[in-house]
Amino acid sequence: MSEVLLEYHRKGAYLKVTAVDPATGEEVSAMGPASNPTAVKSLAITKLQNKLAVRRQTPPAKPGKFI
């Protein structure tokens, strides 16, 4: 995964980050506190890496390891 598209939506105290792999079109979302957008972004990217790993049947990514 060389590129990730991110979309941010804030609703009150919550932030939803959607991560999309443009090569495959796979998409995941993560929600968390708007006060910590870096953690929500990291979670969304890790979820996407894990989804792509399952698709390729390789070991999942470790949390915090993102581009």
MMTF fields as JSON, N, C-alpha, C and O atoms, coordinates in Angstrom:
{
  "mmtfVersion": "1.0.0",
  "mmtfProducer": "UNKNOWN",
  "numBonds": 267,
  "numAtoms": 268,
  "numGroups": 67,
  "numChains": 1,
  "numModels": 1,
  "chainsPerModel": [1],
  "groupsPerChain": [67],
  "chainIdList": ["A"],
  "bondAtomList": [4, 2, 8, 6, 12, 10, 16, 14, 20, 18, 24, 22, 28, 26, 32, 30, 36, 34, 40, 38, 44, 42, 48, 46, 52, 50, 56, 54, 60, 58, 64, 62, 68, 66, 72, 70, 76, 74, 80, 78, 84, 82, 88, 86, 92, 90, 96, 94, 100, 98, 104, 102, 108, 106, 112, 110, 116, 114, 120, 118, 124, 122, 128, 126, 132, 130, 136, 134, 140, 138, 144, 142, 148, 146, 152, 150, 156, 154, 160, 158, 164, 162, 168, 166, 172, 170, 176, 174, 180, 178, 184, 182, 188, 186, 192, 190, 196, 194, 200, 198, 204, 202, 208, 206, 212, 210, 216, 214, 220, 218, 224, 222, 228, 226, 232, 230, 236, 234, 240, 238, 244, 242, 248, 246, 252, 250, 256, 254, 260, 258, 264, 262],
  "bondOrderList": [1, 1, 1, 1, 1, 1, 1, 1, 1, 1, 1, 1, 1, 1, 1, 1, 1, 1, 1, 1, 1, 1, 1, 1, 1, 1, 1, 1, 1, 1, 1, 1, 1, 1, 1, 1, 1, 1, 1, 1, 1, 1, 1, 1, 1, 1, 1, 1, 1, 1, 1, 1, 1, 1, 1, 1, 1, 1, 1, 1, 1, 1, 1, 1, 1, 1],
  "groupList": [{"groupName": "MET", "atomNameList": ["N", "CA", "C", "O"], "elementList": ["N", "C", "C", "O"], "formalChargeList": [0, 0, 0, 0], "bondAtomList": [1, 0, 2, 1, 3, 2], "bondOrderList": [1, 1, 2], "singleLetterCode": "M", "chemCompType": "L-PEPTIDE LINKING"}, {"groupName": "SER", "atomNameList": ["N", "CA", "C", "O"], "elementList": ["N", "C", "C", "O"], "formalChargeList": [0, 0, 0, 0], "bondAtomList": [1, 0, 2, 1, 3, 2], "bondOrderList": [1, 1, 2], "singleLetterCode": "S", "chemCompType": "L-PEPTIDE LINKING"}, {"groupName": "GLU", "atomNameList": ["N", "CA", "C", "O"], "elementList": ["N", "C", "C", "O"], "formalChargeList": [0, 0, 0, 0], "bondAtomList": [1, 0, 2, 1, 3, 2], "bondOrderList": [1, 1, 2], "singleLetterCode": "E", "chemCompType": "L-PEPTIDE LINKING"}, {"groupName": "VAL", "atomNameList": ["N", "CA", "C", "O"], "elementList": ["N", "C", "C", "O"], "formalChargeList": [0, 0, 0, 0], "bondAtomList": [1, 0, 2, 1, 3, 2], "bondOrderList": [1, 1, 2], "singleLetterCode": "V", "chemCompType": "L-PEPTIDE LINKING"}, {"groupName": "LEU", "atomNameList": ["N", "CA", "C", "O"], "elementList": ["N", "C", "C", "O"], "formalChargeList": [0, 0, 0, 0], "bondAtomList": [1, 0, 2, 1, 3, 2], "bondOrderList": [1, 1, 2], "singleLetterCode": "L", "chemCompType": "L-PEPTIDE LINKING"}, {"groupName": "TYR", "atomNameList": ["N", "CA", "C", "O"], "elementList": ["N", "C", "C", "O"], "formalChargeList": [0, 0, 0, 0], "bondAtomList": [1, 0, 2, 1, 3, 2], "bondOrderList": [1, 1, 2], "singleLetterCode": "Y", "chemCompType": "L-PEPTIDE LINKING"}, {"groupName": "HIS", "atomNameList": ["N", "CA", "C", "O"], "elementList": ["N", "C", "C", "O"], "formalChargeList": [0, 0, 0, 0], "bondAtomList": [1, 0, 2, 1, 3, 2], "bondOrderList": [1, 1, 2], "singleLetterCode": "H", "chemCompType": "L-PEPTIDE LINKING"}, {"groupName": "ARG", "atomNameList": ["N", "CA", "C", "O"], "elementList": ["N", "C", "C", "O"], "formalChargeList": [0, 0, 0, 0], "bondAtomList": [1, 0, 2, 1, 3, 2], "bondOrderList": [1, 1, 2], "singleLetterCode": "R", "chemCompType": "L-PEPTIDE LINKING"}, {"groupName": "LYS", "atomNameList": ["N", "CA", "C", "O"], "elementList": ["N", "C", "C", "O"], "formalChargeList": [0, 0, 0, 0], "bondAtomList": [1, 0, 2, 1, 3, 2], "bondOrderList": [1, 1, 2], "singleLetterCode": "K", "chemCompType": "L-PEPTIDE LINKING"}, {"groupName": "GLY", "atomNameList": ["N", "CA", "C", "O"], "elementList": ["N", "C", "C", "O"], "formalChargeList": [0, 0, 0, 0], "bondAtomList": [1, 0, 2, 1, 3, 2], "bondOrderList": [1, 1, 2], "singleLetterCode": "G", "chemCompType": "PEPTIDE LINKING"}, {"groupName": "ALA", "atomNameList": ["N", "CA", "C", "O"], "elementList": ["N", "C", "C", "O"], "formalChargeList": [0, 0, 0, 0], "bondAtomList": [1, 0, 2, 1, 3, 2], "bondOrderList": [1, 1, 2], "singleLetterCode": "A", "chemCompType": "L-PEPTIDE LINKING"}, {"groupName": "THR", "atomNameList": ["N", "CA", "C", "O"], "elementList": ["N", "C", "C", "O"], "formalChargeList": [0, 0, 0, 0], "bondAtomList": [1, 0, 2, 1, 3, 2], "bondOrderList": [1, 1, 2], "singleLetterCode": "T", "chemCompType": "L-PEPTIDE LINKING"}, {"groupName": "ASP", "atomNameList": ["N", "CA", "C", "O"], "elementList": ["N", "C", "C", "O"], "formalChargeList": [0, 0, 0, 0], "bondAtomList": [1, 0, 2, 1, 3, 2], "bondOrderList": [1, 1, 2], "singleLetterCode": "D", "chemCompType": "L-PEPTIDE LINKING"}, {"groupName": "PRO", "atomNameList": ["N", "CA", "C", "O"], "elementList": ["N", "C", "C", "O"], "formalChargeList": [0, 0, 0, 0], "bondAtomList": [1, 0, 2, 1, 3, 2], "bondOrderList": [1, 1, 2], "singleLetterCode": "P", "chemCompType": "L-PEPTIDE LINKING"}, {"groupName": "ASN", "atomNameList": ["N", "CA", "C", "O"], "elementList": ["N", "C", "C", "O"], "formalChargeList": [0, 0, 0, 0], "bondAtomList": [1, 0, 2, 1, 3, 2], "bondOrderList": [1, 1, 2], "singleLetterCode": "N", "chemCompType": "L-PEPTIDE LINKING"}, {"groupName": "ILE", "atomNameList": ["N", "CA", "C", "O"], "elementList": ["N", "C", "C", "O"], "formalChargeList": [0, 0, 0, 0], "bondAtomList": [1, 0, 2, 1, 3, 2], "bondOrderList": [1, 1, 2], "singleLetterCode": "I", "chemCompType": "L-PEPTIDE LINKING"}, {"groupName": "GLN", "atomNameList": ["N", "CA", "C", "O"], "elementList": ["N", "C", "C", "O"], "formalChargeList": [0, 0, 0, 0], "bondAtomList": [1, 0, 2, 1, 3, 2], "bondOrderList": [1, 1, 2], "singleLetterCode": "Q", "chemCompType": "L-PEPTIDE LINKING"}, {"groupName": "PHE", "atomNameList": ["N", "CA", "C", "O"], "elementList": ["N", "C", "C", "O"], "formalChargeList": [0, 0, 0, 0], "bondAtomList": [1, 0, 2, 1, 3, 2], "bondOrderList": [1, 1, 2], "singleLetterCode": "F", "chemCompType": "L-PEPTIDE LINKING"}],
  "groupTypeList": [0, 1, 2, 3, 4, 4, 2, 5, 6, 7, 8, 9, 10, 5, 4, 8, 3, 11, 10, 3, 12, 13, 10, 11, 9, 2, 2, 3, 1, 10, 0, 9, 13, 10, 1, 14, 13, 11, 10, 3, 8, 1, 4, 10, 15, 11, 8, 4, 16, 14, 8, 4, 10, 3, 7, 7, 16, 11, 13, 13, 10, 8, 13, 9, 8, 17, 15],
  "groupIdList": [1, 2, 3, 4, 5, 6, 7, 8, 9, 10, 11, 12, 13, 14, 15, 16, 17, 18, 19, 20, 21, 22, 23, 24, 25, 26, 27, 28, 29, 30, 31, 32, 33, 34, 35, 36, 37, 38, 39, 40, 41, 42, 43, 44, 45, 46, 47, 48, 49, 50, 51, 52, 53, 54, 55, 56, 57, 58, 59, 60, 61, 62, 63, 64, 65, 66, 67],
  "secStructList": [7, 7, 7, 7, 3, 3, 3, 3, 3, 3, 3, 6, 6, 3, 3, 3, 3, 3, 3, 3, 7, 6, 6, 6, 7, 7, 3, 3, 3, 3, 3, 3, 3, 6, 6, 7, 2, 2, 2, 2, 2, 2, 2, 2, 2, 2, 2, 2, 2, 2, 2, 2, 2, 2, 2, 2, 6, 7, 7, 7, 7, 7, 6, 6, 7, 7, 7],
  "xCoordList": [0.856, 0.0, 0.908, 1.59, 0.91, 1.787, 1.048, 1.67, -0.271, -1.05, -2.344, -2.94, -2.778, -4.038, -4.77, -4.193, -6.041, -6.876, -7.613, -8.157, -7.638, -8.287, -9.397, -9.251, -10.506, -11.634, -12.003, -12.159, -12.141, -12.441, -13.844, -14.213, -14.624, -15.944, -16.028, -15.857, -16.29, -16.426, -17.891, -18.614, -18.319, -19.692, -19.597, -19.481, -19.647, -19.534, -18.163, -17.141, -18.152, -16.896, -16.253, -15.207, -16.871, -16.372, -15.829, -16.272, -14.865, -14.259, -14.327, -13.973, -14.79, -14.813, -13.794, -13.843, -12.866, -11.853, -12.093, -12.137, -12.245, -12.397, -11.105, -10.626, -10.539, -9.307, -9.64, -10.326, -9.152, -9.422, -8.109, -7.233, -7.987, -6.85, -7.268, -8.129, -6.686, -7.124, -6.869, -7.555, -5.902, -5.588, -6.672, -6.968, -7.262, -8.244, -9.66, -10.627, -9.781, -11.101, -11.586, -12.697, -10.764, -11.147, -11.233, -10.451, -12.208, -12.48, -12.807, -13.509, -12.303, -12.63, -12.823, -12.362, -13.512, -13.716, -13.359, -13.439, -12.96, -12.68, -13.259, -13.257, -13.755, -14.293, -13.582, -13.171, -13.446, -12.815, -12.997, -13.732, -12.335, -12.487, -11.859, -10.753, -12.57, -12.052, -10.828, -10.073, -10.633, -9.48, -8.176, -7.097, -8.267, -7.066, -7.143, -7.252, -7.088, -7.241, -6.12, -6.346, -4.917, -3.794, -4.066, -3.76, -4.638, -4.943, -6.037, -5.97, -7.04, -8.135, -7.607, -7.98, -6.745, -6.12, -5.292, -5.38, -4.492, -3.658, -4.508, -4.174, -5.602, -6.503, -7.105, -7.17, -7.542, -8.138, -7.128, -7.467, -5.9, -4.871, -4.516, -4.335, -4.415, -4.12, -5.242, -4.985, -6.49, -7.621, -7.567, -7.84, -7.214, -7.117, -5.984, -6.153, -4.838, -3.72, -4.125, -3.793, -4.829, -5.263, -6.273, -6.215, -7.19, -8.164, -7.475, -7.829, -6.489, -5.75, -4.891, -4.714, -4.356, -3.552, -4.411, -3.972, -5.624, -6.532, -6.856, -6.929, -7.047, -7.342, -6.18, -6.397, -4.931, -3.739, -3.321, -2.45, -3.947, -3.646, -2.201, -1.467, -1.807, -0.507, -0.735, -1.853, 0.29, 0.104, -0.354, 0.107, -1.253, -1.762, -0.694, 0.291, -0.907, 0.015, -0.094, -1.146, 0.997, 0.979, 0.445, 0.707, -0.298, -0.82, 0.31, 1.394, 0.036, 1.009, 1.997, 2.788, 1.974, 2.871, 2.114, 1.417, 2.262, 1.605, 2.549, 3.663, 2.107, 2.929, 3.39, 4.095],
  "yCoordList": [-1.16, 0.0, 1.23, 1.509, 1.946, 3.103, 4.417, 5.442, 4.394, 5.617, 5.318, 4.258, 6.243, 6.113, 7.437, 8.497, 7.373, 8.563, 8.62, 7.612, 9.791, 9.95, 10.983, 12.013, 10.689, 11.612, 11.79, 10.811, 13.034, 13.346, 13.948, 14.824, 13.465, 14.019, 14.225, 13.287, 15.451, 15.728, 15.922, 16.634, 15.28, 15.421, 15.641, 14.687, 16.901, 17.222, 16.859, 17.324, 16.02, 15.621, 14.417, 13.946, 13.907, 12.697, 12.993, 13.92, 12.187, 12.302, 10.938, 9.915, 10.95, 9.725, 9.902, 10.876, 8.948, 8.967, 7.753, 6.619, 8.002, 6.937, 6.853, 7.859, 5.655, 5.416, 4.545, 3.531, 4.945, 4.239, 3.926, 4.782, 2.679, 2.286, 2.512, 1.788, 3.496, 3.793, 2.672, 2.587, 1.823, 0.739, -0.337, -0.915, -0.606, -1.683, -1.192, -1.915, 0.047, 0.57, 0.135, 0.48, -0.62, -1.057, 0.163, 1.106, 0.122, 1.269, 0.804, -0.191, 1.519, 1.263, 2.603, 3.639, 2.564, 3.768, 3.494, 2.362, 4.561, 4.484, 5.736, 6.812, 5.581, 6.726, 6.856, 5.866, 8.086, 8.343, 9.786, 10.526, 10.194, 11.57, 12.573, 12.361, 13.655, 14.698, 15.379, 16.044, 15.218, 15.826, 15.098, 15.603, 13.902, 13.124, 12.595, 11.386, 13.483, 13.04, 12.13, 11.292, 12.276, 11.43, 9.971, 9.085, 9.711, 8.334, 7.738, 6.562, 8.533, 8.038, 7.756, 6.756, 8.628, 8.409, 7.128, 6.317, 6.95, 5.759, 4.494, 3.493, 4.543, 3.391, 3.061, 1.893, 4.079, 3.851, 3.237, 2.319, 3.732, 3.201, 1.765, 0.922, 1.479, 0.113, -0.836, -1.96, -0.388, -1.223, -1.521, -2.644, -0.51, -0.716, -1.686, -2.571, -1.527, -2.444, -3.873, -4.808, -4.049, -5.388, -5.967, -7.157, -5.152, -5.62, -6.063, -7.087, -5.282, -5.648, -6.891, -7.699, -7.048, -8.23, -9.482, -10.52, -9.397, -10.551, -10.88, -12.047, -9.848, -10.062, -10.769, -11.624, -10.401, -11.031, -12.271, -13.022, -12.486, -13.59, -13.535, -14.521, -12.343, -12.154, -11.741, -11.365, -11.798, -11.4, -9.948, -9.106, -9.635, -8.275, -7.313, -7.722, -6.044, -4.991, -4.811, -5.053, -4.387, -4.091, -2.678, -1.802, -2.434, -1.091, -0.061, -0.329, 1.104, 2.181, 2.157, 3.088, 1.123, 1.033, 1.478, 0.684, 2.755, 3.252, 4.135, 4.42, 4.554, 5.314, 6.613, 7.387],
  "zCoordList": [0.0, 0.0, 0.0, 0.987, -1.091, -1.199, -0.99, -0.715, -1.118, -1.002, -0.268, -0.46, 0.57, 1.297, 1.193, 1.436, 0.831, 0.819, 2.145, 2.595, 2.778, 4.071, 3.967, 3.307, 4.629, 4.685, 6.149, 6.879, 6.576, 7.973, 8.077, 7.294, 9.058, 9.362, 10.862, 11.639, 11.258, 12.686, 13.021, 12.324, 14.097, 14.588, 16.089, 16.859, 16.501, 17.913, 18.449, 17.944, 19.481, 20.121, 19.444, 19.89, 18.363, 17.713, 16.323, 15.645, 15.921, 14.596, 13.919, 14.503, 12.679, 11.874, 10.758, 10.007, 10.657, 9.598, 8.712, 9.189, 7.433, 6.451, 5.657, 5.134, 5.564, 4.82, 3.605, 3.732, 2.435, 1.182, 0.487, 0.367, 0.029, -0.805, -2.255, -2.756, -2.947, -4.311, -5.311, -6.33, -5.037, -5.973, -5.98, -7.026, -4.817, -4.713, -4.466, -4.707, -3.981, -3.643, -2.272, -1.87, -1.546, -0.193, 0.716, 0.597, 1.631, 2.48, 3.889, 4.071, 4.884, 6.283, 6.98, 6.503, 8.115, 8.916, 10.363, 10.841, 11.055, 12.486, 13.124, 12.527, 14.345, 15.079, 16.409, 17.013, 16.851, 18.129, 18.526, 17.873, 19.593, 20.055, 19.091, 18.592, 18.84, 17.954, 18.561, 17.852, 19.854, 20.516, 20.21, 20.52, 19.597, 19.275, 17.836, 17.632, 16.843, 15.454, 14.97, 14.097, 15.517, 15.099, 15.438, 14.64, 16.607, 17.011, 16.136, 15.779, 15.788, 14.94, 13.535, 12.921, 13.027, 11.714, 11.725, 10.803, 12.765, 12.887, 12.925, 12.29, 13.669, 13.755, 12.392, 12.009, 11.663, 10.342, 9.377, 8.63, 9.384, 8.489, 8.87, 7.992, 10.166, 10.615, 10.222, 9.791, 10.37, 9.96, 8.461, 8.036, 7.666, 6.221, 5.889, 5.05, 6.537, 6.306, 6.66, 5.93, 7.758, 8.161, 7.179, 6.867, 6.69, 5.712, 4.42, 3.836, 3.985, 2.774, 3.007, 2.096, 4.223, 4.545, 4.506, 4.01, 5.02, 4.977, 3.527, 3.141, 2.743, 1.325, 0.62, -0.239, 0.992, 0.416, 1.196, 0.757, 2.359, 3.271, 3.741, 3.676, 4.222, 4.844, 6.29, 6.642, 7.144, 8.541, 8.647, 7.876, 9.587, 9.726, 10.238, 10.852, 9.975, 10.421, 11.928, 12.521, 12.535, 13.965, 14.17, 13.345, 15.251, 15.499, 15.546, 16.065, 15.0, 15.016, 13.866, 13.722, 13.045, 11.898, 10.646, 10.013, 10.299, 9.118, 8.334, 8.773, 7.199, 6.262, 6.879, 6.233]
}
